[in-house]
Short mmCIF file of C-alpha atoms and ligand atoms in Angstrom, two decimals:
data_model
loop_
_atom_site.label_atom_id
_atom_site.label_comp_id
_atom_site.label_asym_id
_atom_site.label_seq_id
_atom_site.Cartn_x
_atom_site.Cartn_y
_atom_site.Cartn_z
CA MET A 1 -73.50 147.13 0.01
CA LEU A 2 -73.61 144.99 -3.23
CA THR A 3 -70.59 143.51 -1.48
CA LYS A 4 -72.57 142.61 1.63
CA GLY A 5 -75.18 141.58 -0.42
CA LYS A 6 -72.83 139.27 -2.77
CA GLU A 7 -71.63 137.72 0.87
CA LEU A 8 -75.61 136.83 2.16
CA ALA A 9 -76.68 135.48 -1.39
CA GLY A 10 -73.17 132.98 -1.30
CA ALA A 11 -74.42 132.37 1.89
CA THR A 12 -78.33 130.93 0.93
CA SER A 13 -77.32 129.79 -2.41
CA ALA A 14 -79.54 133.06 -3.84
CA GLU A 15 -78.23 135.70 -6.55
CA LEU A 16 -77.91 138.95 -6.48
CA ASP A 17 -79.66 141.76 -8.75
CA VAL A 18 -79.43 145.09 -9.02
CA VAL A 19 -82.32 147.13 -10.11
CA LEU A 20 -80.94 150.64 -11.17
CA LEU A 21 -83.49 153.40 -12.20
CA GLY A 22 -82.74 156.63 -14.38
CA LYS A 23 -83.14 158.60 -17.56
CA THR A 24 -79.67 157.29 -19.17
CA VAL A 25 -77.22 155.18 -16.84
CA GLY A 26 -75.48 153.27 -19.38
CA ASP A 27 -72.40 153.95 -17.91
CA PHE A 28 -73.56 152.52 -14.06
CA THR A 29 -74.77 149.45 -15.63
CA LYS A 30 -71.15 148.50 -16.47
CA LEU A 31 -70.33 148.98 -13.63
CA LEU A 32 -72.75 147.61 -11.46
CA SER A 33 -72.49 144.50 -13.65
CA ALA A 34 -69.13 143.09 -12.17
CA TYR A 35 -71.21 143.40 -8.73
CA ALA A 36 -73.94 141.31 -9.46
CA ASN A 37 -75.38 138.31 -11.43
CA ARG A 38 -78.18 140.68 -13.23
CA VAL A 39 -78.54 144.06 -13.45
CA LEU A 40 -82.18 145.40 -14.64
CA VAL A 41 -82.14 148.01 -16.14
CA VAL A 42 -85.61 150.77 -16.21
CA GLU A 43 -84.43 153.77 -18.15
CA ASP A 44 -86.89 156.68 -18.95
CA LYS A 45 -87.00 160.42 -18.92
CA LYS A 46 -89.67 160.15 -15.83
CA LEU A 47 -87.23 158.71 -14.26
CA LYS A 48 -84.64 161.68 -14.51
CA ASN A 49 -85.70 162.91 -11.02
CA PHE A 50 -86.38 160.52 -7.78
CA ASN A 51 -89.53 160.76 -7.08
CA SER A 52 -90.50 157.66 -4.58
CA SER A 53 -93.94 157.22 -6.41
CA THR A 54 -92.72 156.76 -9.68
CA TYR A 55 -90.10 154.38 -8.00
CA LEU A 56 -92.47 152.75 -6.27
CA GLU A 57 -95.08 152.10 -9.49
CA VAL A 58 -91.64 150.79 -11.70
CA LEU A 59 -90.46 148.79 -8.21
CA LEU A 60 -93.73 146.85 -6.97
CA PRO A 61 -94.24 144.66 -10.59
CA LEU A 62 -90.88 143.37 -10.52
CA ILE A 63 -90.47 142.38 -6.99
CA THR A 64 -93.51 140.62 -7.40
CA GLU A 65 -92.28 139.01 -10.76
CA HIS A 66 -88.73 138.08 -9.24
CA THR A 67 -89.89 137.91 -5.21
CA PRO A 68 -86.44 138.28 -3.86
CA GLY A 69 -85.66 137.15 -0.46
CA LEU A 70 -83.75 140.29 0.59
CA ILE A 71 -84.73 144.21 -0.75
CA LEU A 72 -81.11 146.43 -0.10
CA ILE A 73 -81.76 149.93 -0.29
CA GLY A 74 -79.00 152.48 0.96
CA HIS A 75 -79.95 154.59 3.90
CA THR A 76 -80.34 157.87 1.99
CA GLY A 77 -83.14 160.20 2.09
CA PHE A 78 -84.62 158.96 -0.74
CA GLY A 79 -84.26 154.74 0.76
CA MET A 80 -85.97 156.61 3.41
CA ASP A 81 -88.84 157.94 1.01
CA LEU A 82 -88.97 154.42 -0.37
CA ALA A 83 -88.41 151.97 2.09
CA PRO A 84 -91.41 151.99 4.11
CA ARG A 85 -93.90 152.69 1.02
CA LEU A 86 -92.48 149.51 -0.41
CA ALA A 87 -92.69 147.98 2.84
CA ILE A 88 -96.35 148.54 3.43
CA GLU A 89 -97.38 147.95 -0.21
CA LEU A 90 -95.80 144.48 -0.35
CA ASP A 91 -96.73 143.48 3.48
CA MET A 92 -92.97 143.01 4.34
CA PRO A 93 -90.98 143.81 7.51
CA LEU A 94 -88.61 146.69 7.07
CA ILE A 95 -85.68 147.23 9.53
CA THR A 96 -83.43 150.60 8.93
CA ASP A 97 -80.23 152.25 9.36
CA CYS A 98 -78.47 148.58 9.19
CA THR A 99 -74.64 148.47 10.13
CA ASP A 100 -74.42 144.89 9.18
CA LEU A 101 -76.76 142.00 7.52
CA THR A 102 -75.58 138.39 9.22
CA ILE A 103 -76.86 134.69 7.94
CA GLU A 104 -77.39 132.39 11.48
CA ASP A 105 -78.20 128.82 10.86
CA GLY A 106 -80.80 129.98 7.83
CA ASN A 107 -81.98 133.06 9.37
CA LEU A 108 -81.61 136.83 8.92
CA PHE A 109 -80.44 139.11 11.52
CA ALA A 110 -79.20 142.82 11.31
CA THR A 111 -77.31 144.94 13.57
CA ARG A 112 -78.33 148.37 14.27
CA GLU A 113 -77.65 150.97 16.49
CA MET A 114 -79.72 152.12 19.55
CA TYR A 115 -79.57 155.29 22.21
CA GLY A 116 -77.70 157.24 19.94
CA GLY A 117 -74.54 155.02 18.89
CA LYS A 118 -74.55 153.87 22.97
CA ILE A 119 -75.38 149.88 22.08
CA ASN A 120 -75.93 147.79 19.10
CA ALA A 121 -79.05 146.07 19.00
CA LYS A 122 -79.16 142.75 16.66
CA VAL A 123 -82.73 142.37 15.27
CA SER A 124 -84.40 139.10 13.84
CA PHE A 125 -87.11 139.77 11.00
CA CYS A 126 -90.77 138.59 11.33
CA LYS A 127 -91.22 135.37 9.64
CA SER A 128 -92.06 136.41 6.26
CA GLN A 129 -91.45 135.53 2.37
CA GLY A 130 -88.88 138.76 1.99
CA TYR A 131 -87.67 141.38 3.84
CA ILE A 132 -86.35 144.61 3.32
CA ALA A 133 -83.22 146.63 5.23
CA THR A 134 -81.98 149.94 4.79
CA VAL A 135 -78.33 149.81 5.22
CA ARG A 136 -76.25 152.91 6.67
CA GLN A 137 -74.01 154.61 4.07
CA GLY A 138 -70.13 153.99 3.76
CA ILE A 139 -70.49 150.80 6.48
CA PHE A 140 -69.08 147.99 4.47
CA SER A 141 -65.62 148.24 2.58
CA PRO A 142 -66.08 147.21 -0.95
CA GLU A 143 -64.17 144.28 -2.64
CA GLU A 144 -62.94 144.52 -6.53
CA GLY A 145 -66.00 143.57 -8.54
CA THR A 146 -65.38 140.60 -10.41
CA LEU A 147 -68.77 139.15 -11.52
CA LYS A 148 -69.84 139.71 -15.42
CA GLY A 149 -73.35 139.93 -14.98
CA GLU A 150 -76.37 140.07 -17.20
CA VAL A 151 -77.85 143.03 -18.17
CA VAL A 152 -80.85 142.69 -18.53
CA SER A 153 -83.45 146.20 -20.03
CA VAL A 154 -87.22 146.47 -18.16
CA ALA A 155 -89.62 148.42 -19.91
CA PHE A 156 -90.94 151.34 -18.44
CA PRO A 157 -94.25 150.61 -17.04
CA LEU A 158 -96.15 153.65 -16.41
CA THR A 159 -97.61 155.50 -19.23
CA GLU A 160 -99.31 158.74 -16.95
CA GLU A 161 -97.94 161.01 -15.44
CA ILE A 162 -97.27 161.00 -11.42
CA GLU A 163 -99.89 163.56 -10.27
CA GLU A 164 -99.33 163.01 -5.99
CA LYS A 165 -95.38 164.05 -5.98
CA LYS A 166 -94.16 166.23 -8.12
CA PHE A 167 -90.39 167.23 -8.45
CA LEU A 168 -89.51 170.70 -8.24
CA GLU A 169 -86.06 171.12 -7.55
CA TYR A 170 -82.57 169.89 -6.63
CA VAL A 171 -80.81 171.87 -4.12
CA GLU A 172 -77.14 170.63 -3.05
CA ALA A 173 -76.79 170.42 0.19
CA ALA A 174 -74.06 173.08 1.49
CA VAL A 175 -70.96 170.99 2.18
CA GLY A 176 -68.74 174.28 2.82
CA ASP A 177 -65.28 174.87 1.38
CA VAL A 178 -64.37 170.58 2.31
CA ASP A 179 -65.85 167.91 2.58
CA ILE A 180 -65.31 166.02 5.04
CA THR A 181 -66.53 162.47 3.75
CA GLN A 182 -64.49 162.40 0.77
CA ALA A 183 -61.08 162.79 2.79
CA ASP A 184 -58.76 160.61 2.88
CA THR A 185 -56.86 161.80 6.45
CA VAL A 186 -59.04 163.95 9.08
CA VAL A 187 -57.13 165.78 11.51
CA ALA A 188 -59.81 166.65 14.81
CA ILE A 189 -59.75 168.48 17.11
CA GLY A 190 -61.70 168.50 20.79
CA ARG A 191 -61.79 170.64 23.58
CA GLY A 192 -58.32 170.40 24.50
CA ILE A 193 -57.31 172.57 21.55
CA LYS A 194 -59.02 175.29 24.52
CA GLU A 195 -58.53 178.06 22.15
CA GLU A 196 -59.33 179.30 18.86
CA LYS A 197 -55.95 180.84 18.62
CA ASN A 198 -54.31 177.89 18.92
CA ILE A 199 -56.02 176.35 15.45
CA PRO A 200 -53.12 177.46 13.46
CA LEU A 201 -51.19 174.70 14.52
CA ILE A 202 -53.69 171.98 13.88
CA ASN A 203 -53.82 173.77 10.61
CA GLU A 204 -50.35 173.70 9.76
CA PHE A 205 -49.83 169.58 10.91
CA ALA A 206 -53.04 169.08 8.65
CA GLU A 207 -51.10 170.22 5.57
CA THR A 208 -47.99 168.36 6.91
CA VAL A 209 -50.00 164.84 6.96
CA GLY A 210 -52.10 166.10 3.92
CA GLY A 211 -55.33 165.83 6.51
CA VAL A 212 -58.36 168.26 6.39
CA VAL A 213 -59.84 169.33 9.96
CA ALA A 214 -62.56 168.77 11.84
CA GLY A 215 -63.63 168.51 15.06
CA SER A 216 -65.75 167.39 18.30
CA ARG A 217 -68.96 169.34 18.61
CA PRO A 218 -67.72 171.67 21.30
CA VAL A 219 -65.57 173.44 18.67
CA ILE A 220 -68.09 173.33 16.31
CA ASP A 221 -70.34 174.77 18.93
CA SER A 222 -67.05 177.85 19.84
CA GLY A 223 -67.50 178.47 16.24
CA TRP A 224 -64.02 177.97 16.00
CA LEU A 225 -64.69 175.37 12.97
CA PRO A 226 -67.91 175.79 10.96
CA LYS A 227 -71.05 173.48 11.38
CA GLU A 228 -69.90 171.51 7.87
CA ARG A 229 -66.43 170.48 9.65
CA GLN A 230 -68.41 168.42 12.74
CA VAL A 231 -67.66 164.86 13.41
CA GLY A 232 -70.13 162.82 15.29
CA GLN A 233 -74.03 161.68 16.24
CA SER A 234 -75.24 165.42 14.69
CA GLY A 235 -72.22 166.31 12.31
CA LYS A 236 -70.85 164.16 9.71
CA THR A 237 -69.65 160.18 9.67
CA VAL A 238 -66.32 159.50 8.11
CA LYS A 239 -64.39 157.18 6.63
CA PRO A 240 -60.67 158.00 5.81
CA LYS A 241 -58.08 156.01 5.68
CA LEU A 242 -56.46 157.74 8.67
CA TYR A 243 -57.92 160.26 11.69
CA PHE A 244 -56.44 161.90 14.72
CA ALA A 245 -58.29 162.17 17.51
CA ILE A 246 -56.55 165.91 19.11
CA GLY A 247 -57.75 166.53 22.87
CA ILE A 248 -61.20 164.85 22.24
CA SER A 249 -62.07 162.63 24.60
CA GLY A 250 -64.20 160.04 22.98
CA SER A 251 -67.86 160.55 23.89
CA PHE A 252 -70.46 157.61 21.98
CA GLN A 253 -71.63 160.81 20.22
CA HIS A 254 -68.54 161.75 18.85
CA VAL A 255 -67.18 158.08 17.79
CA SER A 256 -70.38 157.24 15.85
CA GLY A 257 -69.06 159.49 14.03
CA MET A 258 -65.92 158.52 13.30
CA ARG A 259 -65.54 154.81 13.97
CA SER A 260 -65.25 153.46 10.69
CA ALA A 261 -62.21 155.38 9.74
CA GLY A 262 -59.06 152.73 8.95
CA LEU A 263 -56.39 153.76 11.10
CA VAL A 264 -56.97 155.88 14.02
CA VAL A 265 -54.18 158.01 16.05
CA ALA A 266 -55.53 159.29 19.50
CA ILE A 267 -53.51 162.41 21.27
CA ASN A 268 -55.25 163.03 24.85
CA LYS A 269 -53.32 164.01 27.77
CA ASP A 270 -55.85 161.62 30.36
CA ALA A 271 -55.15 157.97 29.60
CA GLY A 272 -58.08 156.66 31.05
CA ALA A 273 -59.82 159.33 28.17
CA PRO A 274 -62.47 156.59 26.61
CA ILE A 275 -61.16 157.73 22.74
CA PHE A 276 -57.83 154.82 23.72
CA SER A 277 -60.59 152.41 23.04
CA VAL A 278 -61.09 152.96 19.24
CA ALA A 279 -57.74 154.17 19.03
CA ASP A 280 -55.27 151.82 17.22
CA TYR A 281 -52.69 154.20 18.20
CA GLY A 282 -52.57 156.50 21.25
CA ILE A 283 -50.31 159.26 22.29
CA VAL A 284 -50.66 160.34 26.30
CA GLY A 285 -49.19 163.78 26.20
CA ASP A 286 -50.13 167.26 26.29
CA LEU A 287 -50.67 167.70 22.13
CA PHE A 288 -49.06 171.38 22.73
CA LYS A 289 -45.37 169.47 22.87
CA VAL A 290 -46.98 166.39 20.10
CA ILE A 291 -48.27 167.90 17.85
CA PRO A 292 -45.24 170.41 16.60
CA THR A 293 -42.38 167.09 17.53
CA LEU A 294 -44.93 164.92 15.58
CA LYS A 295 -45.05 167.41 12.74
CA ASP A 296 -41.61 167.52 12.51
CA LYS A 297 -41.01 163.95 12.57
CA VAL A 298 -43.35 163.71 9.62
CA LYS A 299 -41.34 165.95 7.75
CA GLU A 300 -38.11 164.77 8.22
CA THR A 301 -39.57 161.60 7.00
CA LYS A 302 -41.07 162.75 4.29
CA SER A 303 -37.76 163.96 3.39
C1 FAD B 401 -77.39 165.18 21.53
C2 FAD B 401 -76.76 164.68 21.48
C3 FAD B 401 -75.89 165.11 20.46
C4 FAD B 401 -73.78 165.30 20.40
N1 FAD B 401 -73.93 164.89 18.94
C5 FAD B 401 -72.39 165.09 19.17
C6 FAD B 401 -71.16 165.31 17.54
O1 FAD B 401 -72.24 165.31 16.54
N2 FAD B 401 -69.73 165.40 17.86
C7 FAD B 401 -69.18 165.64 18.94
O2 FAD B 401 -68.17 165.16 18.50
N3 FAD B 401 -69.78 165.61 20.37
C8 FAD B 401 -71.34 165.15 20.20
N4 FAD B 401 -72.22 165.69 21.03
C9 FAD B 401 -71.23 166.14 22.50
C10 FAD B 401 -70.36 165.19 23.19
O3 FAD B 401 -71.34 164.46 23.96
C11 FAD B 401 -69.09 165.51 23.96
O4 FAD B 401 -69.95 166.46 24.56
C12 FAD B 401 -68.49 166.26 22.73
O5 FAD B 401 -68.19 164.98 21.85
C13 FAD B 401 -66.95 166.44 23.54
O6 FAD B 401 -66.11 167.04 23.13
P1 FAD B 401 -64.67 166.95 22.88
O7 FAD B 401 -64.07 165.71 23.67
O8 FAD B 401 -64.16 168.10 22.28
O9 FAD B 401 -64.24 167.48 24.93
P2 FAD B 401 -64.09 167.07 26.22
O10 FAD B 401 -65.02 165.79 26.62
O11 FAD B 401 -64.47 168.16 26.79
O12 FAD B 401 -62.76 165.90 26.11
C14 FAD B 401 -61.72 167.54 25.94
C15 FAD B 401 -60.39 166.40 25.81
O13 FAD B 401 -59.31 166.75 25.88
C16 FAD B 401 -58.55 166.22 26.64
N5 FAD B 401 -57.41 167.34 26.70
C17 FAD B 401 -57.17 168.43 27.42
N6 FAD B 401 -56.05 169.63 27.13
C18 FAD B 401 -55.63 168.30 26.69
C19 FAD B 401 -54.17 168.74 25.90
N7 FAD B 401 -53.81 169.66 25.93
N8 FAD B 401 -53.06 167.67 25.12
C20 FAD B 401 -54.00 166.64 25.45
N9 FAD B 401 -55.44 166.61 25.65
C21 FAD B 401 -55.74 167.48 26.11
C22 FAD B 401 -58.88 166.12 27.84
O14 FAD B 401 -58.23 165.13 28.47
C23 FAD B 401 -60.11 165.77 27.37
O15 FAD B 401 -60.62 164.46 27.25
C24 FAD B 401 -73.54 165.61 21.38
C25 FAD B 401 -74.56 165.49 22.41
C26 FAD B 401 -75.66 165.13 22.82
C27 FAD B 401 -76.55 165.77 23.70
#
């Protein structure tokens, strides 16, 4: 998001500031200063856990003082809680879940998916002094940080406890035995695998290429892989360096979860399968013949 922020700031001769809230955030301060002109740090024990009411009270005076032209917030659970409240309080237009932001002729445009990823809409903001956008996670590739941003310590403005909303407990989301969102290589299977008894073939292939096994929705619905391994609109969004789509047709619901993968290799017996339109390499053939051959080739190359 900061790489994108730097690009947008450059296009408008603006500066890029980061606001960092937390209890003890020293380590992040150093890291972030390479990516911004200024890092505004607010530390307090009341900021140990996210609370949109507390964040709001800290951010409102900062935004009023610095008058940013654009505020970028991650489209995370926290961001989705915070951004609309900020937009209302500041009377600023908000566009959520952006997959791109551009400046054209001095005007800001955002791209966001509609109809579950079937089409992309390019939208403009209504005229305002400032804008807010929440940005989809993992959508921009980070560049190396080359800036040496000034670190500015900002006093925590609250003395009273926030009563309207309290932090109770942090519950870690289940990631199962494997977190497919963190893998460099994902080997995804679809209905083309036909039966559960064929999955060991894919496990062996995944082991050979050093990948984790994931699946399309029918594979998960059949109970052949756990829910945490589902890629797509109602599953996980993955961005591995290498993605194998094996016996997957390429429905837009599936593609919306893997379109940002670095290199996509699709194996499908139907040359007209839509997955080939998002693949860098396509193999038209029967997966039960292709996978063993590919596995042997990889082993041969490795040795
Ligand atoms: C609201 C909603 C949310 C959804 N969310 C998701 C989601 O998150 N993720 C998701 O994946 N889907 C999702 N779906 C389902 C989606 O629409 C598709 O039905 C699904 O992605 C199809 O899965 P598939 O490609 O494995 O199966 P199919 O579309 O049946 O494709 C199987 C493919 O395997 C190929 N094949 C068959 N045999 C072989 C063989 N021997 N060798 C090589 N190729 C072979 C066929 O040519 C075919 O292309 C969602 C649907 C809805 C309505």
